[in-house]
Coordinates of C-alpha atoms and ligand atoms in Angstrom, one line a residue:
M1 CA 63.0 61.6 45.1
D2 CA 66.2 61.3 47.0
L3 CA 66.6 57.7 48.3
A4 CA 69.3 58.7 50.8
L5 CA 67.0 61.2 52.5
I6 CA 64.2 58.7 53.0
T7 CA 66.6 56.0 54.2
V8 CA 67.0 57.8 57.6
A9 CA 63.3 57.4 58.1
F10 CA 63.7 53.6 58.3
V11 CA 64.7 51.9 61.4
L12 CA 65.6 48.3 61.5
S13 CA 63.6 46.6 64.2
L14 CA 62.8 43.1 64.9
G15 CA 60.0 43.9 67.3
T16 CA 58.9 41.4 69.8
S17 CA 58.9 38.3 67.7
S18 CA 57.9 34.9 69.0
F19 CA 59.7 33.2 66.1
A20 CA 62.8 31.2 66.6
Y21 CA 64.7 32.9 63.7
N22 CA 65.7 36.6 63.3
Y23 CA 64.4 37.4 59.9
T24 CA 67.8 37.1 58.3
F25 CA 67.8 35.6 54.8
P26 CA 69.8 32.5 54.2
E27 CA 73.3 32.7 52.9
G28 CA 73.3 32.5 49.1
F29 CA 69.7 33.6 48.9
L30 CA 69.2 35.7 45.8
F31 CA 67.1 38.9 45.4
G32 CA 65.9 40.2 42.1
T33 CA 63.2 42.2 40.3
A34 CA 61.4 41.5 37.0
T35 CA 59.7 42.7 33.9
S36 CA 58.6 41.1 30.6
A37 CA 59.2 42.2 27.0
Y38 CA 55.7 43.2 25.9
Q39 CA 55.0 45.0 29.2
V40 CA 58.0 47.3 29.1
E41 CA 59.9 47.4 25.7
G42 CA 57.6 49.3 23.4
A43 CA 59.2 49.8 20.0
W44 CA 56.6 47.4 18.8
I45 CA 57.4 47.8 15.1
E46 CA 61.0 48.9 15.4
G47 CA 64.3 47.1 15.0
G48 CA 62.8 44.5 12.7
K49 CA 60.3 43.1 15.3
G50 CA 57.3 41.2 14.0
E51 CA 53.7 41.4 15.2
N52 CA 52.8 39.4 18.3
I53 CA 49.4 38.4 19.6
W54 CA 49.3 41.4 22.1
D55 CA 50.0 43.8 19.3
R56 CA 47.1 42.3 17.4
L57 CA 44.7 42.2 20.3
T58 CA 45.3 45.7 21.7
H59 CA 45.1 47.2 18.2
E60 CA 42.0 45.3 17.1
R61 CA 40.1 45.1 20.4
P62 CA 41.2 48.1 22.5
D63 CA 37.7 47.8 24.1
L64 CA 39.0 44.6 25.9
I65 CA 41.7 46.7 27.7
L66 CA 40.6 48.6 30.8
D67 CA 42.0 52.0 29.7
Q68 CA 42.1 51.1 25.9
S69 CA 45.9 51.3 26.0
N70 CA 48.6 49.1 24.5
G71 CA 52.3 48.3 24.7
D72 CA 53.3 50.2 21.5
V73 CA 55.6 52.4 23.5
A74 CA 55.1 51.1 27.1
C75 CA 58.2 52.1 29.3
D76 CA 60.3 52.4 26.1
S77 CA 62.8 50.0 27.6
Y78 CA 63.9 49.1 24.1
H79 CA 65.7 52.5 24.1
K80 CA 66.0 53.0 27.9
Y81 CA 67.4 49.7 29.0
K82 CA 70.5 51.3 30.5
E83 CA 68.2 53.3 32.9
D84 CA 66.5 50.0 33.8
V85 CA 69.8 48.4 34.7
A86 CA 70.8 51.6 36.7
M87 CA 67.6 51.1 38.7
C88 CA 68.6 47.5 39.4
V89 CA 72.0 48.8 40.6
E90 CA 70.3 51.4 42.8
L91 CA 68.1 48.6 44.4
G92 CA 71.2 46.5 44.9
V93 CA 69.5 43.3 43.6
Q94 CA 71.6 40.3 42.5
F95 CA 69.5 39.5 39.4
Y96 CA 67.2 41.0 36.9
R97 CA 64.5 38.8 35.3
F98 CA 63.4 40.0 31.9
S99 CA 61.8 38.2 28.9
I100 CA 62.9 37.9 25.3
S101 CA 60.3 38.8 22.6
W102 CA 60.0 35.9 20.2
P103 CA 59.0 38.1 17.2
R104 CA 62.0 40.3 17.9
I105 CA 64.2 37.3 17.2
Y106 CA 62.1 35.5 14.6
P107 CA 59.6 38.1 13.3
H108 CA 57.1 35.4 12.1
G109 CA 58.1 32.7 14.5
F110 CA 59.6 30.4 11.8
S111 CA 63.3 29.7 11.9
Y112 CA 64.2 31.8 8.9
N113 CA 64.9 35.5 8.6
L114 CA 66.7 35.8 11.9
N115 CA 66.5 39.4 13.1
K116 CA 70.1 40.2 14.2
E117 CA 69.0 43.6 15.5
G118 CA 66.7 42.0 18.0
L119 CA 69.4 39.6 19.1
L120 CA 71.8 42.6 19.5
Y121 CA 69.3 44.4 21.8
Y122 CA 69.3 41.5 24.2
S123 CA 73.0 41.0 23.9
K124 CA 73.5 44.7 24.9
L125 CA 71.1 44.4 27.8
V126 CA 72.9 41.3 29.1
D127 CA 76.3 43.0 28.7
E128 CA 75.0 46.0 30.6
L129 CA 73.7 43.8 33.4
L130 CA 77.0 41.8 33.7
A131 CA 79.1 45.0 33.6
N132 CA 77.2 46.0 36.6
G133 CA 77.5 42.7 38.4
I134 CA 73.8 41.8 38.0
I135 CA 72.9 38.2 37.0
P136 CA 70.6 38.1 33.9
V137 CA 67.6 35.7 34.3
A138 CA 65.9 35.3 31.0
T139 CA 62.3 34.1 30.3
I140 CA 62.1 32.6 26.8
Y141 CA 58.3 32.9 26.5
H142 CA 56.3 35.5 28.4
W143 CA 53.0 35.5 26.4
D144 CA 54.0 37.2 23.1
I145 CA 53.9 34.5 20.4
P146 CA 54.3 35.8 16.9
Q147 CA 50.9 36.5 15.2
A148 CA 52.0 34.5 12.1
L149 CA 52.2 31.4 14.3
Q150 CA 48.9 32.3 16.0
D151 CA 47.3 32.4 12.6
L152 CA 48.1 28.7 12.4
G153 CA 46.7 28.0 15.8
G154 CA 49.5 29.2 18.0
W155 CA 50.0 26.9 21.0
T156 CA 47.2 24.6 19.9
N157 CA 49.2 23.6 16.8
P158 CA 51.5 20.7 17.6
L159 CA 54.2 22.1 15.3
V160 CA 54.7 25.0 17.7
V161 CA 57.0 22.6 19.6
N162 CA 59.5 22.7 16.7
H163 CA 59.3 26.4 16.2
F164 CA 59.8 27.0 19.9
V165 CA 62.9 24.7 19.9
E166 CA 64.5 26.6 17.0
Y167 CA 63.8 29.9 18.7
A168 CA 65.4 28.7 21.9
R169 CA 68.4 27.3 20.0
V170 CA 69.2 30.7 18.7
L171 CA 69.1 32.1 22.2
F172 CA 71.4 29.4 23.6
D173 CA 73.8 29.8 20.7
N174 CA 74.0 33.6 20.9
L175 CA 73.4 34.5 24.6
G176 CA 74.0 31.2 26.5
D177 CA 77.7 32.1 27.0
R178 CA 76.4 34.9 29.3
I179 CA 72.9 33.9 30.5
K180 CA 73.0 31.1 33.1
Y181 CA 69.5 31.2 34.4
W182 CA 66.7 30.4 31.9
I183 CA 63.0 30.1 32.4
T184 CA 61.4 28.4 29.4
I185 CA 57.8 29.6 29.9
N186 CA 56.0 31.9 32.2
E187 CA 52.6 31.0 33.7
P188 CA 51.1 28.4 31.4
S189 CA 47.6 28.7 33.1
Q190 CA 47.5 32.3 32.1
I191 CA 48.6 31.5 28.5
C192 CA 46.3 28.5 28.0
Q193 CA 43.3 28.9 30.3
E194 CA 43.0 32.6 30.2
G195 CA 44.2 33.2 26.6
Y196 CA 42.8 30.2 24.7
G197 CA 40.1 29.1 27.2
N198 CA 38.6 32.5 27.8
M199 CA 39.2 36.1 27.0
D200 CA 41.3 37.3 29.9
K201 CA 44.5 37.3 27.9
A202 CA 45.5 37.3 24.2
P203 CA 44.6 35.7 21.8
A204 CA 41.2 35.7 23.7
L205 CA 39.9 32.6 21.9
N206 CA 37.2 31.8 24.4
L207 CA 37.2 28.1 23.7
S208 CA 37.2 26.7 27.2
G209 CA 37.5 23.0 27.8
I210 CA 39.0 22.4 24.4
A211 CA 41.7 25.0 23.3
D212 CA 43.1 25.4 26.8
Y213 CA 43.9 21.7 27.0
L214 CA 45.4 21.5 23.5
C215 CA 47.5 24.6 24.3
G216 CA 48.7 23.0 27.5
H217 CA 49.5 19.7 25.9
N218 CA 51.8 21.3 23.3
L219 CA 53.2 23.8 25.8
L220 CA 54.4 21.1 28.1
K221 CA 56.0 19.3 25.2
A222 CA 57.6 22.5 24.0
H223 CA 59.0 23.2 27.4
A224 CA 60.4 19.6 27.7
A225 CA 62.0 19.8 24.2
V226 CA 63.8 23.0 25.1
Y227 CA 65.0 21.6 28.4
H228 CA 66.3 18.5 26.6
L229 CA 68.0 20.7 24.0
Y230 CA 69.8 22.5 26.7
N231 CA 70.6 19.4 28.7
D232 CA 71.9 17.4 25.8
T233 CA 73.6 20.1 23.7
Y234 CA 74.5 23.2 25.8
R235 CA 74.8 22.2 29.5
E236 CA 78.3 20.9 29.3
S237 CA 79.7 24.0 27.7
Q238 CA 77.4 26.6 29.2
N239 CA 76.7 25.2 32.6
G240 CA 73.5 27.0 33.2
T241 CA 70.2 26.1 34.8
V242 CA 66.7 25.8 33.2
G243 CA 63.4 26.2 35.0
F244 CA 59.7 26.6 34.4
T245 CA 57.5 29.2 36.1
I246 CA 53.9 28.5 37.3
N247 CA 51.5 30.9 38.8
G248 CA 50.2 29.7 42.1
V249 CA 46.8 30.5 43.7
W250 CA 46.3 29.1 47.1
Y251 CA 42.9 27.4 47.1
E252 CA 41.6 26.8 50.6
G253 CA 38.6 24.7 51.5
N254 CA 35.8 26.8 53.0
S255 CA 35.5 24.1 55.6
T256 CA 37.2 20.7 56.1
Y257 CA 34.2 19.3 54.2
D258 CA 35.5 21.2 51.2
D259 CA 39.1 20.1 51.4
D260 CA 38.7 17.6 48.6
A261 CA 37.4 20.3 46.3
A262 CA 40.2 22.7 47.2
E263 CA 42.8 19.9 46.6
R264 CA 41.2 19.1 43.3
M265 CA 41.4 22.8 42.3
M266 CA 45.1 22.9 43.3
Q267 CA 45.7 19.9 41.1
M268 CA 43.7 21.2 38.2
Y269 CA 45.1 24.7 38.4
F270 CA 48.7 24.2 39.5
G271 CA 49.2 20.4 39.2
W272 CA 48.1 20.6 35.6
W273 CA 51.6 22.0 34.9
A274 CA 53.6 20.8 37.9
H275 CA 52.6 17.2 38.0
P276 CA 53.9 16.3 34.5
I277 CA 57.3 17.9 35.2
F278 CA 57.9 17.7 39.0
S279 CA 56.1 14.7 40.3
S280 CA 57.8 11.3 40.4
Q281 CA 54.9 9.7 38.4
G282 CA 54.8 12.4 35.7
D283 CA 51.7 12.9 33.5
Y284 CA 48.6 15.0 34.3
P285 CA 47.2 14.8 37.9
P286 CA 45.0 11.6 38.1
V287 CA 42.1 13.7 39.4
M288 CA 42.3 15.9 36.4
K289 CA 42.3 13.0 34.0
T290 CA 39.3 11.5 35.8
F291 CA 37.2 14.6 36.0
V292 CA 37.7 15.7 32.4
A293 CA 37.2 12.2 31.1
R294 CA 34.0 11.8 33.0
K295 CA 32.5 15.0 31.9
S296 CA 33.6 14.4 28.3
A297 CA 31.9 11.0 28.3
A298 CA 28.7 12.6 29.7
Q299 CA 28.8 15.1 26.9
G300 CA 29.0 12.4 24.3
Y301 CA 32.7 12.7 23.4
R302 CA 34.3 9.4 22.3
R303 CA 37.5 10.4 24.1
S304 CA 38.5 12.8 26.8
R305 CA 38.9 16.4 25.8
L306 CA 42.2 16.3 27.8
P307 CA 44.7 14.9 25.4
E308 CA 46.7 11.8 26.5
F309 CA 50.4 11.6 26.7
T310 CA 52.0 8.4 25.5
P311 CA 54.2 6.6 28.0
E312 CA 57.2 7.9 26.1
E313 CA 56.0 11.4 26.3
I314 CA 55.4 11.1 30.1
E315 CA 59.0 10.0 30.5
Y316 CA 60.2 12.7 28.1
I317 CA 58.5 15.5 30.1
K318 CA 59.2 14.2 33.6
G319 CA 62.1 15.8 35.5
T320 CA 62.7 18.6 32.9
A321 CA 63.4 21.4 35.3
D322 CA 66.4 22.3 37.4
F323 CA 64.2 24.5 39.5
M324 CA 60.5 25.5 39.9
G325 CA 59.6 29.1 39.4
L326 CA 56.7 30.1 41.5
N327 CA 54.7 33.3 40.9
F328 CA 52.5 34.0 43.9
Y329 CA 50.0 36.8 44.3
T330 CA 46.7 35.7 45.9
A331 CA 44.5 33.0 47.4
R332 CA 40.8 31.9 47.1
K333 CA 38.3 30.0 49.2
A334 CA 36.9 26.9 47.5
K335 CA 34.0 24.5 47.7
G336 CA 32.8 21.7 45.5
A337 CA 30.1 22.6 42.9
E338 CA 27.7 20.1 41.5
Y339 CA 27.2 21.4 38.0
D340 CA 25.2 18.9 36.1
G341 CA 25.1 21.1 33.0
L342 CA 26.7 19.7 29.9
E343 CA 28.3 22.8 28.5
V344 CA 32.0 22.4 27.7
S345 CA 34.2 24.4 29.9
Y346 CA 37.2 24.1 32.3
S347 CA 35.1 25.1 35.3
N348 CA 32.4 22.6 34.4
D349 CA 35.3 20.0 34.3
H350 CA 36.8 20.9 37.7
Q351 CA 33.5 21.4 39.5
V352 CA 34.9 23.9 42.0
E353 CA 33.4 27.2 43.0
S354 CA 35.9 29.7 44.4
W355 CA 35.8 33.2 45.8
I356 CA 37.8 35.8 47.7
D357 CA 37.1 35.7 51.4
R358 CA 35.5 38.9 52.6
D359 CA 38.0 39.1 55.6
W360 CA 41.0 39.4 53.3
P361 CA 42.0 43.0 52.3
M362 CA 41.3 43.7 48.6
T363 CA 43.6 45.5 46.2
I364 CA 42.6 47.6 43.2
A365 CA 42.5 44.4 41.1
P366 CA 39.2 42.5 41.2
W367 CA 41.1 39.1 41.2
F368 CA 43.4 40.0 44.0
G369 CA 42.7 39.6 47.8
I370 CA 45.6 39.5 50.2
N371 CA 46.4 36.4 52.1
P372 CA 50.1 36.0 53.0
L373 CA 49.6 32.8 55.0
G374 CA 48.3 31.3 51.7
F375 CA 51.8 31.9 50.3
R376 CA 53.4 29.8 53.1
K377 CA 50.8 27.1 52.7
H378 CA 51.3 27.0 49.0
L379 CA 55.1 26.6 49.4
N380 CA 54.4 23.7 51.8
W381 CA 52.0 22.1 49.4
I382 CA 54.7 22.1 46.7
K383 CA 57.3 20.7 49.0
E384 CA 55.0 17.8 50.0
R385 CA 53.7 17.0 46.5
Y386 CA 56.9 17.3 44.5
N387 CA 59.7 16.1 46.7
S388 CA 60.9 19.5 47.8
P389 CA 62.2 21.0 44.6
D390 CA 64.5 24.1 44.5
I391 CA 62.0 27.0 44.3
Y392 CA 62.6 30.5 43.1
I393 CA 59.9 33.0 43.7
T394 CA 59.9 34.5 40.2
E395 CA 57.1 37.0 40.9
N396 CA 55.4 38.5 43.9
G397 CA 53.9 42.0 44.1
Y398 CA 51.1 44.4 44.7
P399 CA 48.9 46.5 42.4
D400 CA 47.7 50.0 43.0
A401 CA 46.9 53.1 40.9
G402 CA 50.5 54.3 41.0
E403 CA 51.1 56.0 44.4
I404 CA 54.7 57.1 45.1
D405 CA 54.1 56.8 48.9
D406 CA 53.0 53.2 48.5
F407 CA 52.8 52.0 52.1
D408 CA 50.3 49.3 51.2
R409 CA 52.8 47.8 48.8
I410 CA 55.4 47.8 51.5
D411 CA 53.0 46.0 53.9
Y412 CA 52.4 43.5 51.1
Y413 CA 56.1 42.8 50.5
R414 CA 56.9 42.6 54.2
E415 CA 54.0 40.2 55.0
H416 CA 54.9 37.9 52.0
L417 CA 58.6 37.9 52.7
K418 CA 57.8 37.0 56.3
A419 CA 55.5 34.2 55.2
M420 CA 58.3 33.0 52.9
L421 CA 60.9 33.1 55.7
D422 CA 58.5 31.1 57.9
A423 CA 58.3 28.5 55.1
I424 CA 62.1 28.4 54.8
Y425 CA 63.0 28.3 58.5
E426 CA 60.0 26.7 60.2
D427 CA 58.9 24.3 57.4
N428 CA 62.2 23.6 55.6
V429 CA 60.9 24.6 52.2
N430 CA 63.7 25.0 49.6
V431 CA 63.3 28.6 48.5
R432 CA 66.5 29.9 46.8
G433 CA 65.5 33.4 45.6
Y434 CA 62.9 36.0 45.5
T435 CA 61.8 38.4 42.7
A436 CA 59.8 41.5 43.3
W437 CA 57.3 42.1 40.5
S438 CA 57.9 44.6 39.1
L439 CA 60.9 46.8 38.6
M440 CA 58.6 49.5 37.3
D441 CA 55.0 50.3 36.4
N442 CA 54.2 48.7 33.1
F443 CA 51.5 47.4 30.7
E444 CA 49.4 45.2 33.0
W445 CA 47.6 43.2 30.2
M446 CA 43.8 43.6 30.3
F447 CA 44.2 46.3 33.0
G448 CA 46.5 48.5 30.8
Y449 CA 48.3 51.1 32.9
A450 CA 45.4 51.5 35.3
H451 CA 46.9 48.8 37.7
R452 CA 50.6 49.3 38.5
F453 CA 53.0 47.0 40.2
G454 CA 56.2 49.0 40.0
L455 CA 58.9 49.7 42.6
Y456 CA 59.5 52.7 40.3
Y457 CA 56.8 55.0 39.1
V458 CA 56.7 55.6 35.3
D459 CA 55.2 58.8 34.0
L460 CA 53.4 57.6 30.9
T461 CA 52.3 61.1 29.8
D462 CA 55.9 62.1 29.3
P463 CA 57.6 60.9 26.1
Q464 CA 60.8 60.5 28.0
R465 CA 59.0 58.0 30.3
P466 CA 60.9 59.2 33.4
R467 CA 61.2 56.6 36.3
T468 CA 60.9 57.7 39.9
P469 CA 61.5 55.4 42.9
K470 CA 58.5 54.8 45.2
R471 CA 58.8 54.2 48.9
S472 CA 58.7 50.5 48.2
A473 CA 61.9 50.8 46.2
L474 CA 63.6 52.1 49.2
Y475 CA 62.1 49.5 51.4
Y476 CA 63.2 46.7 49.1
K477 CA 66.7 48.2 48.8
E478 CA 67.1 48.1 52.6
I479 CA 66.1 44.5 52.7
V480 CA 68.5 43.5 50.0
R481 CA 71.3 45.6 51.6
T482 CA 70.8 44.2 55.1
R483 CA 69.6 40.8 54.0
Q484 CA 67.2 41.1 56.9
L485 CA 63.4 41.7 56.9
T486 CA 62.6 45.2 58.3
Y487 CA 59.8 44.1 60.4
E488 CA 58.4 47.4 61.5
K489 CA 55.1 49.0 60.7
L490 CA 55.8 52.1 58.7
K491 CA 52.5 53.9 59.1
Ligands
NAG274 C1 70.6 36.2 62.7 O1 70.8 34.8 62.6 C2 71.9 34.4 61.8 C3 71.9 32.9 61.7 O2 71.7 32.4 62.9 C4 73.2 35.0 62.3 O3 74.2 34.6 61.4 C5 73.0 36.5 62.3 O4 74.2 37.1 62.9 C6 71.8 37.0 63.1 N1 71.6 38.4 62.8 C7 71.3 39.3 63.8 C8 71.2 40.7 63.3 O5 71.1 38.9 64.9
NAG275 C1 32.6 33.0 25.5 O1 32.1 31.7 25.4 C2 31.0 31.5 26.3 C3 30.7 30.0 26.3 O2 30.6 29.5 25.0 C4 29.8 32.3 25.8 O3 28.7 32.1 26.6 C5 30.2 33.7 25.8 O4 29.2 34.5 25.2 C6 31.5 33.9 25.0 N1 31.9 35.3 25.2 C7 32.2 36.1 24.1 C8 32.5 37.5 24.5 O5 32.2 35.7 23.0
NAG276 C1 79.0 25.2 37.0 O1 78.2 26.0 37.8 C2 78.2 25.7 39.2 C3 77.3 26.7 39.9 O2 76.1 26.7 39.3 C4 79.6 25.9 39.7 O3 79.7 25.4 41.0 C5 80.5 25.0 38.8 O4 81.9 25.2 39.2 C6 80.4 25.3 37.4 N1 81.2 24.3 36.6 C7 81.9 24.7 35.5 C8 82.6 23.6 34.8 O5 82.0 25.9 35.2
NAG277 C1 31.6 28.8 54.0 O1 31.6 28.3 55.3 C2 30.9 29.1 56.2 C3 31.1 28.6 57.6 O2 30.9 27.2 57.7 C4 29.4 29.2 55.8 O3 28.7 30.0 56.7 C5 29.3 29.7 54.4 O4 28.0 29.7 53.9 C6 30.2 28.9 53.5 N1 30.3 29.6 52.2 C7 29.8 29.1 51.1 C8 29.9 29.9 49.8 O5 29.4 28.0 51.0
NAG278 C1 70.3 15.6 31.6 O1 71.5 15.1 31.2 C2 72.1 14.2 32.1 C3 73.5 13.9 31.6 O2 73.4 13.4 30.3 C4 71.2 13.0 32.3 O3 71.8 12.2 33.2 C5 69.9 13.5 32.8 O4 69.0 12.3 32.8 C6 69.3 14.5 31.8 N1 68.0 15.0 32.4 C7 66.8 14.7 31.8 C8 65.6 15.3 32.5 O5 66.7 14.1 30.8

């Protein structure tokens, strides 16, 4: 498809807005797009890479993946990274957010047997980006822990902290001269709650109310340790910035009577991760400690299933982020639930029932109803709770079956960018950048290739994995070029 031809179909129009600002993005605001290693790289057993938990899960339990697919080849970005960078150039974005595969660097996760070939791959990707004037933004962990570490408990083993630090050290040593934006970990709720607590992500342990909290405890310490490593050892010479990315779901009380329950859910879903790092008190949210402790006691536990941080650990974790990464997709209605059952689970701990309002448009994904105003409200909630941190939207996007004429995706982007601009201009929320998820269609975890988020379509039946820009690629390109929201209905 010829981008230039379609461009003429787009007219910049502000319409008859009642807003005080003109939909222009602030000076210095950064635009980017994103992928993650397992979702795009392929080459699962090439170049010295070790096995990770997604290799293991998709190979042993293909029945858990909607289309029984896997990331063995995916978009073949391991070989086609130059094409990926060329797409970023075509979009005109300022940065590209990608993730580094831990078992490509240390095949078994332990700090021996450093895989130079894996390091070289990322080094070439970074050089290609920089040669094209694009800022590399690297996520150190996006869900692909080496299987050898998982065999020892993965994130539930406290020693994972040391292994994670040694892995990060190699990255700072070898890539930190060129990478200035680091995200330690992407979406801890999805890692711990969905991967260890239930079966919605690898390693699909299904030990809710136990393994999810252990995972979270070590993950927060591992993040903090890597932040301190950078702050103490690398910041002076490398002068970069280190953040932490949390997935946000806006939980809204079904009525004002339910506002306490919605706030509790915000605290136990988002605050679980944000409170220890971004609040002035540090530690887990008080309501989370209370609710898990109370249920644990009723179940006969001698101590809470939510592990405790020592005062030293609270101080050690507090303040360990230069920015907050927010991934936002969706919202839910919430009300309090009075479960008196004694089964051990996260939902029995939080005592909140939630659902997608039937007035919100649905997407192809069963978890995903559309509510742009929830995005603005979530941004305000963060500003108020955590002293207005610098926020980068590190993911936002829309799933469908892979249409090239993806007008619904364009609507989604427009409405969410508008909600974000409202938050910036009307509410003074500190949002510094925006990342469209995703650069291209890729392996969408349990939904395989059936649900696609790409700005570029990828033909997965063709061994060459050709990429084709969708309408949304053109729309995003226009926004990035003009630095203004094209606020016109396209249908
Ligand atoms: C929009 O507002 C900004 C900031 O006030 C201003 O610099 C810019 O020129 C305006 N753009 C248009 C197209 O009116
Ligand atoms: C997951 O755990 C729950 C609670 O223990 C149990 O009811 C369910 O059967 C388990 N699911 C699978 C697939 O093992
Ligand atoms: C460090 O980076 C900031 C921008 O992030 C820049 O303003 C500053 O000049 C840099 N300092 C050094 C010593 O490179
Ligand atoms: C949500 O609130 C509406 C209006 O008050 C009420 O009719 C509905 O039953 C509530 N939904 C649930 C699940 O409680
Ligand atoms: C990072 O290092 C600076 C300079 O040494 C120090 O003042 C600051 O407290 C450190 N940040 C954290 C969160 O420890």
